[in-house]
Short mmCIF file of C-alpha atoms in Angstrom, two decimals:
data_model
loop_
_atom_site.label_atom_id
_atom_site.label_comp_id
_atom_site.label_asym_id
_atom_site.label_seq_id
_atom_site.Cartn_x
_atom_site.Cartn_y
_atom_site.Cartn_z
CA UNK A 1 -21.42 135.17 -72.55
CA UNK A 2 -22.00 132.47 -70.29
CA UNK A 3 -25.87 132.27 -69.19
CA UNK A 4 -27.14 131.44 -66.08
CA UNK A 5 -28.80 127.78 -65.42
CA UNK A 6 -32.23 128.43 -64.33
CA UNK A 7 -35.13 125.61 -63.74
CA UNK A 8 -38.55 125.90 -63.52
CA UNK A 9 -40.51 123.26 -61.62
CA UNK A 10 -43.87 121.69 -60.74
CA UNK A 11 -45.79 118.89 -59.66
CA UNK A 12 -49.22 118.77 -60.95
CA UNK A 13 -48.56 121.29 -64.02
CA UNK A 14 -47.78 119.78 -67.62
CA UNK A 15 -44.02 120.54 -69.20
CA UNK A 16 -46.33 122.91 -71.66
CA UNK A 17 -47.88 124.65 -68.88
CA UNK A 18 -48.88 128.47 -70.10
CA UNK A 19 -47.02 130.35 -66.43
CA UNK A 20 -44.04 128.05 -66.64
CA UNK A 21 -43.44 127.96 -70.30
CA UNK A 22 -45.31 130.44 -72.40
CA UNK A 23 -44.82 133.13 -70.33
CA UNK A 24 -42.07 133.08 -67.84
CA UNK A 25 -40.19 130.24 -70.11
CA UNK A 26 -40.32 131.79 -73.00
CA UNK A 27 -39.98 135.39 -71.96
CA UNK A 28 -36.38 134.51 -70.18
CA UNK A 29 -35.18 132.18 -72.86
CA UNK A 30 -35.21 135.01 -75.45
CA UNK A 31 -32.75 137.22 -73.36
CA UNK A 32 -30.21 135.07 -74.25
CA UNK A 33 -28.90 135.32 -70.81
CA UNK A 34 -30.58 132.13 -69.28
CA UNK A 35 -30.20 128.67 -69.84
CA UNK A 36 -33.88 127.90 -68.77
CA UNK A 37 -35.09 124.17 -67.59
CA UNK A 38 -38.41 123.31 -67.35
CA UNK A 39 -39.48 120.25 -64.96
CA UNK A 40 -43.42 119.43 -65.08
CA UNK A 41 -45.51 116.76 -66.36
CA UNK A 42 -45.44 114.87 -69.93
CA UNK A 43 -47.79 117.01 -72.34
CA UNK A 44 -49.22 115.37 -75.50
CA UNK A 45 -47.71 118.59 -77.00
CA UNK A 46 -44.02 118.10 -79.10
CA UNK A 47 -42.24 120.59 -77.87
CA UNK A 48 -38.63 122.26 -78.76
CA UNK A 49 -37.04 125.50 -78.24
CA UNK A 50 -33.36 126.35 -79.08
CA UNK A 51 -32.91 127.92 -75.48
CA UNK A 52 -35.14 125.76 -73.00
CA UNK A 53 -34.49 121.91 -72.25
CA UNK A 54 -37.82 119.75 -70.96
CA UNK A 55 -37.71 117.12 -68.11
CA UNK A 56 -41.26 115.64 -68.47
CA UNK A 57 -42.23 113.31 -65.85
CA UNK A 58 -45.45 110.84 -66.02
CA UNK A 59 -48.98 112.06 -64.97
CA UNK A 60 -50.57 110.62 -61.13
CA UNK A 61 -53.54 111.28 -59.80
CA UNK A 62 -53.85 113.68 -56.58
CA UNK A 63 -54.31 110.91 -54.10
CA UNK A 64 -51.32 108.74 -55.35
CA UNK A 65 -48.09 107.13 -53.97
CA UNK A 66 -47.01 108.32 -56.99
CA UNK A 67 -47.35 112.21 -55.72
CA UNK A 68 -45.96 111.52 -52.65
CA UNK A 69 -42.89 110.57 -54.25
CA UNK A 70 -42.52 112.54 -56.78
CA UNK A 71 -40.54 115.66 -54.78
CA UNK A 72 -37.64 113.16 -54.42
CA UNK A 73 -37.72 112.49 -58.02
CA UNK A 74 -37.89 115.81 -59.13
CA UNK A 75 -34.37 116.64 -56.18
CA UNK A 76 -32.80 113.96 -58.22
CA UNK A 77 -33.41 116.42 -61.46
CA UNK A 78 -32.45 119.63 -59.51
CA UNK A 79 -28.64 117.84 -58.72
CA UNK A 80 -28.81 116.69 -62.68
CA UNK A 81 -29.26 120.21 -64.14
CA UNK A 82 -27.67 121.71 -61.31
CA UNK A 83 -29.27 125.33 -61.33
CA UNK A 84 -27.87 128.55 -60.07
CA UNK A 85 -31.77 129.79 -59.94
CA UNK A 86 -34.51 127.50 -59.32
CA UNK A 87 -38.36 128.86 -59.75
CA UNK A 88 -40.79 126.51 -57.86
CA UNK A 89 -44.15 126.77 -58.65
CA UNK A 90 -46.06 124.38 -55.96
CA UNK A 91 -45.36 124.13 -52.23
CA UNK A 92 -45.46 120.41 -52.39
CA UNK A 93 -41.46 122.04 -53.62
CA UNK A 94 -40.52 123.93 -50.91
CA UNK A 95 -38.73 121.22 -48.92
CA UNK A 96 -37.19 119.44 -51.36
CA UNK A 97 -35.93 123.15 -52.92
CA UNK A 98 -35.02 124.15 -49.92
CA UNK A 99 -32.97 121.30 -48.95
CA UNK A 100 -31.19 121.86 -52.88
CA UNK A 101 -30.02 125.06 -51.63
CA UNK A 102 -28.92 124.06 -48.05
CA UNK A 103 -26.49 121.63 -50.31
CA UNK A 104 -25.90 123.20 -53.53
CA UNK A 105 -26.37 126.80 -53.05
CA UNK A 106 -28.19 129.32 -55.47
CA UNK A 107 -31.03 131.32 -55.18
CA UNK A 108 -34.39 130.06 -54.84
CA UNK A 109 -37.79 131.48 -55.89
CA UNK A 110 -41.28 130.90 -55.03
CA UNK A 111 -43.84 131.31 -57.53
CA UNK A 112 -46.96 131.48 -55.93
CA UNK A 113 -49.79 130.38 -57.91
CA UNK A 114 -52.92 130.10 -55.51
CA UNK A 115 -53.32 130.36 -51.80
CA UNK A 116 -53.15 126.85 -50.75
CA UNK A 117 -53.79 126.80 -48.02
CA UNK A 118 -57.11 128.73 -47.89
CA UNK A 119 -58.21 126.56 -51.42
CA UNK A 120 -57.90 123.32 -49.02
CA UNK A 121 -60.13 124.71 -46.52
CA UNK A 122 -62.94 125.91 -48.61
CA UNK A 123 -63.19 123.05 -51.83
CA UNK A 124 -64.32 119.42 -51.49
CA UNK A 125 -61.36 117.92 -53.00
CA UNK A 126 -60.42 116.58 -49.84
CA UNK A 127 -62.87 115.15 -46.58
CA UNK A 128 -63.97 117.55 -44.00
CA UNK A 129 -61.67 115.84 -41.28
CA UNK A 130 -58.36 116.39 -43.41
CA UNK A 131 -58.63 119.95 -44.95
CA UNK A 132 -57.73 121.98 -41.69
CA UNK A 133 -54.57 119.49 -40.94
CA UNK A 134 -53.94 119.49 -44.51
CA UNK A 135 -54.45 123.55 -45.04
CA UNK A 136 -52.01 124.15 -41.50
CA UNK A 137 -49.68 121.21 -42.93
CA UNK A 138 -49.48 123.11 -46.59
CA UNK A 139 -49.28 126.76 -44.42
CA UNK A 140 -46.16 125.49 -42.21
CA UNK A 141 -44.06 124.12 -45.00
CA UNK A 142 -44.34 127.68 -46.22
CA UNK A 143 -43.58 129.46 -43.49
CA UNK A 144 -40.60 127.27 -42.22
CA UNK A 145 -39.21 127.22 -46.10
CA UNK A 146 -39.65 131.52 -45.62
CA UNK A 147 -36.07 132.02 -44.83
CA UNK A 148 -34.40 130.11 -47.61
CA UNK A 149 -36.43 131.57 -50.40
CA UNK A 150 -34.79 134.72 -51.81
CA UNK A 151 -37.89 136.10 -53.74
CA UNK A 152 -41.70 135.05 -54.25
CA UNK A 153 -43.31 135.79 -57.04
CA UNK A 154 -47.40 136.42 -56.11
CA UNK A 155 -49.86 135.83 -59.48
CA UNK A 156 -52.48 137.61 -57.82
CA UNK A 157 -52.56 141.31 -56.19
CA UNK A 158 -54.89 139.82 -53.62
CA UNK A 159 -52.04 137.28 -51.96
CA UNK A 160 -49.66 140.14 -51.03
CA UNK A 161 -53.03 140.87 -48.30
CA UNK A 162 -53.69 137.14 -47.61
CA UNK A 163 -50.49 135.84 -47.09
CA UNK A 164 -48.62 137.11 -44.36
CA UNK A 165 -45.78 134.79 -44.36
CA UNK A 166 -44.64 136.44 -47.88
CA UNK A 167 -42.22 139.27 -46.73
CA UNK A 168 -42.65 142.43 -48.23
CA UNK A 169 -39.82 143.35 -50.11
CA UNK A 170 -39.51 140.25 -51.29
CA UNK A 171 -42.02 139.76 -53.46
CA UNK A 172 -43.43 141.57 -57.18
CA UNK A 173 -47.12 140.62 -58.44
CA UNK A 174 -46.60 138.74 -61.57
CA UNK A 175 -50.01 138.68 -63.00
CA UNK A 176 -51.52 135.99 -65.39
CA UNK A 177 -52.22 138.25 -68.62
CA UNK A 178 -52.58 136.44 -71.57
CA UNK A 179 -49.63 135.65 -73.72
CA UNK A 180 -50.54 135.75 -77.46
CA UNK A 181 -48.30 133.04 -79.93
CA UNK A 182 -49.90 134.96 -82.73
CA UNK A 183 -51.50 138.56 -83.28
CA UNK A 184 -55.01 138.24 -81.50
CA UNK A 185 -55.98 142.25 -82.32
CA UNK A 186 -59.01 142.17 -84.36
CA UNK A 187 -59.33 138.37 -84.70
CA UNK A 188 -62.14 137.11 -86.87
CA UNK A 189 -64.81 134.85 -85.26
CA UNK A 190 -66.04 132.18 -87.44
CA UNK A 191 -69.58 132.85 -88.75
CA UNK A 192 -72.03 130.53 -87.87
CA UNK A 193 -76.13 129.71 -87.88
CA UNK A 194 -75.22 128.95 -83.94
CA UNK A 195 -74.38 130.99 -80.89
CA UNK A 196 -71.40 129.09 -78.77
CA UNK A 197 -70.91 129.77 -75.39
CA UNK A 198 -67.59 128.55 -74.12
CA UNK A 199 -66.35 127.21 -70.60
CA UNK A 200 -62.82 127.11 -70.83
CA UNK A 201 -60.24 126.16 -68.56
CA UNK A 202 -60.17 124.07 -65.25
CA UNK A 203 -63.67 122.09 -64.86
CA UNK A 204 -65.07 121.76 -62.06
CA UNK A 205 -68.16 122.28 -59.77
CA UNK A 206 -66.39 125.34 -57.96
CA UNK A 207 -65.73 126.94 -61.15
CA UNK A 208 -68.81 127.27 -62.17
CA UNK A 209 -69.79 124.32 -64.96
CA UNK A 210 -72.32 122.92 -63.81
CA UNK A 211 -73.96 126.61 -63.69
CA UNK A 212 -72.94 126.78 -67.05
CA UNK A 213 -75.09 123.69 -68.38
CA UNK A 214 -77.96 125.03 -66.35
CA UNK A 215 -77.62 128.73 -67.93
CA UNK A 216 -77.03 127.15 -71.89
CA UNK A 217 -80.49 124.75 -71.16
CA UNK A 218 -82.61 127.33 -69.80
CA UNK A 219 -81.45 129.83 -73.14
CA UNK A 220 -81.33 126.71 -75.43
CA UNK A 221 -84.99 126.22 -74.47
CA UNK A 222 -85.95 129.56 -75.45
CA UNK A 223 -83.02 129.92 -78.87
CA UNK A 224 -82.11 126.22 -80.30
CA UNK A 225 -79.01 128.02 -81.86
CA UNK A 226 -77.39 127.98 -78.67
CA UNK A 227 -74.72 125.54 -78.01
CA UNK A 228 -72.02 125.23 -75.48
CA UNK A 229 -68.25 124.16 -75.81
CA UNK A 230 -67.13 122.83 -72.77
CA UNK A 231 -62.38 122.50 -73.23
CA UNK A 232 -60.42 121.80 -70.02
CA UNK A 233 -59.12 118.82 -67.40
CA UNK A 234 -61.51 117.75 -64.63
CA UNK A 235 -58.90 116.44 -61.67
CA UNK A 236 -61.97 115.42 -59.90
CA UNK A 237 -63.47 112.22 -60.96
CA UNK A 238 -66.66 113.02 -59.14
CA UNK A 239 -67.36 116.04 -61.26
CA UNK A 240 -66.11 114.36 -64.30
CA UNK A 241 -68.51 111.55 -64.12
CA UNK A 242 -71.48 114.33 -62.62
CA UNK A 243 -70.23 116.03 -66.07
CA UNK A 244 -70.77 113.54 -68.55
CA UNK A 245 -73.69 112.02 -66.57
CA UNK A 246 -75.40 115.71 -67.30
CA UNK A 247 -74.55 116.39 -70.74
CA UNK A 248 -74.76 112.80 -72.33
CA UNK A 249 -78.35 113.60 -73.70
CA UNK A 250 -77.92 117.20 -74.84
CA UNK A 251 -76.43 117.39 -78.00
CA UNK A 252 -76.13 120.88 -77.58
CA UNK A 253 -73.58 120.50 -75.34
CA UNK A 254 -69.66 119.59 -76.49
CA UNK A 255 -67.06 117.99 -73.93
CA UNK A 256 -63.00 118.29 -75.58
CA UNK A 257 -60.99 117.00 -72.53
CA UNK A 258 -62.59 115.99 -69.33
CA UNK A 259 -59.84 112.92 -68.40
CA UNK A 260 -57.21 114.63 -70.43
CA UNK A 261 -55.40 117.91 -70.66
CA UNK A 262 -56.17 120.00 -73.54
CA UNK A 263 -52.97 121.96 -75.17
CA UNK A 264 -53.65 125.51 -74.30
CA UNK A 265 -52.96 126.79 -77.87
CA UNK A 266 -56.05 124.70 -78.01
CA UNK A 267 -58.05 126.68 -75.89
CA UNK A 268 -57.09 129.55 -77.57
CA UNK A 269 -58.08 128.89 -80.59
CA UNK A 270 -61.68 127.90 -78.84
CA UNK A 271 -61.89 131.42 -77.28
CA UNK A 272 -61.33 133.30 -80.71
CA UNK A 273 -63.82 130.88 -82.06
CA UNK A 274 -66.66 131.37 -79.99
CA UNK A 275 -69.27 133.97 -78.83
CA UNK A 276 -69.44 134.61 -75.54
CA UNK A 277 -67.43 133.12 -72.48
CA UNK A 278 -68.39 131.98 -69.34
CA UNK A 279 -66.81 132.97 -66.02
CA UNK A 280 -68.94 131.43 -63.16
CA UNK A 281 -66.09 130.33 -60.49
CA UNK A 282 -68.17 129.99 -57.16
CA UNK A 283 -66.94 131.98 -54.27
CA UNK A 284 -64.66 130.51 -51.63
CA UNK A 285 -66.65 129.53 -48.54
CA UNK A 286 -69.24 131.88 -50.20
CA UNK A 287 -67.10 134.90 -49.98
CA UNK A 288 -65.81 136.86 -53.34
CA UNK A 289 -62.34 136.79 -53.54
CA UNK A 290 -60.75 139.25 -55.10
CA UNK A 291 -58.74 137.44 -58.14
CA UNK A 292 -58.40 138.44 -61.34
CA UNK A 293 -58.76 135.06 -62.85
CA UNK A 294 -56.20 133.86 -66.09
CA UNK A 295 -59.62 133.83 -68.13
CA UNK A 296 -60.59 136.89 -67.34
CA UNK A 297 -57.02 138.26 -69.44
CA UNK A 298 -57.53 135.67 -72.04
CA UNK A 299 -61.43 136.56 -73.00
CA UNK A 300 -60.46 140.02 -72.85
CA UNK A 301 -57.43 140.21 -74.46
CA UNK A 302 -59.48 138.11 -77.32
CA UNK A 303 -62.89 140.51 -77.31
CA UNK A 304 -64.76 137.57 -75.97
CA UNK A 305 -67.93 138.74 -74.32
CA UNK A 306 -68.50 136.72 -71.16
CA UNK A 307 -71.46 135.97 -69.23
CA UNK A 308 -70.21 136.59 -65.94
CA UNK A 309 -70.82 136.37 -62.27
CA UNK A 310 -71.87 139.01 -60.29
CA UNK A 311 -68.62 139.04 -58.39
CA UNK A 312 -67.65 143.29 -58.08
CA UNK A 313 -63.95 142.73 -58.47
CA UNK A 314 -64.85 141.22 -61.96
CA UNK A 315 -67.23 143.52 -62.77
CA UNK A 316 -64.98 146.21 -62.38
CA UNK A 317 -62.74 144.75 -64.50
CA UNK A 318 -65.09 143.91 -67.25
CA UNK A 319 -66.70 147.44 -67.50
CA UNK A 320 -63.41 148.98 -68.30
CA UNK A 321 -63.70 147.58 -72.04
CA UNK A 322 -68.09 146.74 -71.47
CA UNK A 323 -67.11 142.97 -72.11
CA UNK A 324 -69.45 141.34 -69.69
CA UNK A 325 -73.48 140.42 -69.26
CA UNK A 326 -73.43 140.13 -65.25
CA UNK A 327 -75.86 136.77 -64.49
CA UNK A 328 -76.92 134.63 -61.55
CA UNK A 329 -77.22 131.13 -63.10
CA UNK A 330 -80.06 130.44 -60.02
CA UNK A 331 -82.00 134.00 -61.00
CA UNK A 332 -82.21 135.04 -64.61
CA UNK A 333 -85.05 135.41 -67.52
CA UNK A 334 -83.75 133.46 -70.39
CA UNK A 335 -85.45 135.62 -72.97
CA UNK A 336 -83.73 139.48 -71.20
CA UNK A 337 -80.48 137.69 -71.36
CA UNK A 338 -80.69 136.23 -75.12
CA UNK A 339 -81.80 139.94 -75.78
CA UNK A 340 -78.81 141.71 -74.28
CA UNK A 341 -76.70 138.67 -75.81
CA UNK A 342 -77.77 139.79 -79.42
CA UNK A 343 -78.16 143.67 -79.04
CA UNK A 344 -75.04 144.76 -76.60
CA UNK A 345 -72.00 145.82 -78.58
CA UNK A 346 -69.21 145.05 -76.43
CA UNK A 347 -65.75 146.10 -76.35
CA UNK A 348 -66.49 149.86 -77.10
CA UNK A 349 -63.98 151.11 -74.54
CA UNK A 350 -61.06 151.07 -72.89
CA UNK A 351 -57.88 149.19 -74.22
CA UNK A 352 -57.47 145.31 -73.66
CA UNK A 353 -53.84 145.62 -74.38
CA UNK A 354 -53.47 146.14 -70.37
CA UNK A 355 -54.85 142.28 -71.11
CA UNK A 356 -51.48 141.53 -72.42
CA UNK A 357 -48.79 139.86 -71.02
CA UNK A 358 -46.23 142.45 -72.20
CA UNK A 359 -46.65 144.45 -69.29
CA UNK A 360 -45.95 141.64 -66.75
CA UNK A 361 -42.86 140.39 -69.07
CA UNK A 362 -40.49 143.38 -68.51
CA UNK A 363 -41.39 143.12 -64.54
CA UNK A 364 -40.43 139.33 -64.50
CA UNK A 365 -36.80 140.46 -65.83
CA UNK A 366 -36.28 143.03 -64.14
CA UNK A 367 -36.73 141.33 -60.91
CA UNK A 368 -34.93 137.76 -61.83
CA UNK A 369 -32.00 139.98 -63.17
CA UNK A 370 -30.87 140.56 -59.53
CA UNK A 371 -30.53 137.17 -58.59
CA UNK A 372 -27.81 136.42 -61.79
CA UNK A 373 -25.39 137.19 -60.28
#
């Protein structure tokens, strides 16, 4: 049977990244009716799989020649593997995917990931006086790449409200639910004299770290056990120097990554590991969205109590299994907190299996199967 070329690509996510390879990579490969390409960024990971072939391409910083460049690079690698179906997972894509199809053919996908356009407006990653040119700039590609892209894939329920351009039948929500490498059911935490409180995942001031540090001092004041594991990248050098600038005293507090990526198998094995998670991601422009955030699935899929942020769409979530101590990191008592930390049994209902990524699998087939042909 012959399979059907299919590449999956992105700019600023490594070759190992958990969407692209773990989950949709991995998930077509083992069909045995794709021959699946992955283009992202080198990983410090070794990786090999019988049915997926790597294109790794060097690291650049966000405000680099380097990025501006790199769509024509990655074209080059699109008339290389020459794909029947490409998935793109970044609009800084869209042109140069669009332009593959104008020449080659195929069908084209576009896996969207975040709204970009409102994430410009409403973070500090760039100056005041670019992020509306750079939000509409980001918002036009998408629309004027609309009528070349035969599917979009939406990894939030929220988007298929907030984006408009996205036509409606079109597009499946393909949500971010964790993908376990190993059986995760019932997984043993390590027994220890200390409490660990983990921030996992992207660091940064609008998800919440620095709230994190300022929750772990005020209940290290009151219970020396507790210690915080801070795993992740910080893109921002700002907040990576604010970072280490704030912790560099407390040796309480642990830093794995910061100016590099961590493998996520890594991060993993840090959730199973530790006590309770935090999830402290600011809202946008000081409104809640309404995400259901990738470590959200991956502390609950795990059992990982979180201390979490009053935020009611992940509230909601949380009390269908009790897995979460709401907090406000600016307005909390130390000593009711450590008290609910050490006397709440969590996990008592509900079934974080609808956690899993097995659910979201058999929908991502199903829908790239009509575009095989």
């Amino acid at each position: 049977m012959t399979k059907t070329k299919l590449l999956i690509t992105s700019t600023l996510k490594p070759i190992d990244d958990s969407r692209m390879y773990e989950k949709f990579g991995v998930s077509l490969a083992k069909t045995n009716e794709y021959e699946v390409n992955i283009i992202g960024f080198a990983s410090k990971n070794t990786l090999t799989h019988n049915s997926i072939q790597f294109y790794p391409h060097g690291p650049f910083g966000r405000m680099s020649i380097d990025r501006i460049a790199s769509p024509l690079k990655i074209l080059k690698t699109y008339i290389k593997v020459k794909p029947k179906i490409i998935i793109c997972n970044t609009h800084e894509l869209l042109i140069v995917t669009s332009l593959y199809k104008i020449i080659f053919g195929g069908k084209i996908i576009y896996d969207i990931r975040e709204n970009y356009a409102k994430n410009i407006r409403n973070t500090n990653v760039f100056s005041p006086l670019l992020r509306p040119l750079l939000a509409a700039y980001v918002r036009m590609k998408e629309i004027l790449s609309k009528p070349f892209f035969d599917g979009f894939i939406l990894a939030e329920r929220v988007y298929s409200k907030q984006l408009s351009f996205v036509p409606t039948r079109k597009f499946i929500v393909i949500e971010n639910k964790f993908m376990p490498v190993e059986a995760t059911e019932n997984a043993p935490r390590l027994s220890s004299e200390n409490t660990v409180l983990l921030y996992s995942g992207t660091i940064s001031a609008s998800n919440g770290v620095f709230d994190a540090i300022e929750v772990t001092d005020q209940l290290h004041r009151v219970d020396p056990s507790i210690k915080l594991r801070i795993i992740g990248y910080c893109a921002l050098k700002k907040d990576l120097r604010e970072l280490q600038e704030a912790i560099k005293e407390k040796d309480y507090i642990e830093l794995i990554g910061g100016d590099f990526l961590v493998p996520h198998q890594e991060i993993i094995n840090d959730i199973k590991k530790a006590d309770f998670g935090f999830v402290l991601k600011k809202p946008n422009n000081g409104i809640n969205d309404d995400k259901i955030l990738t470590r959200l699935f991956e502390y609950s899929a795990n059992k990982l109590p979180m201390l979490l942020l009053n935020n009611p769409t992940w509230i909601k979530f949380c009390n269908e299994f009790n897995a979460a101590i709401p907090i406000n990191p600016k307005h909390f008592d130390p000593n009711e907190t450590l008290t609910l930390m050490k006397n709440t049994s969590f996990y008592t209902q509900g079934d974080t299996k609808s956690s899993l990524w097995e659910s979201e699998e058999s929908k991502l087939l199903d829908f790239m199967a009509q575009f095989r042909d």
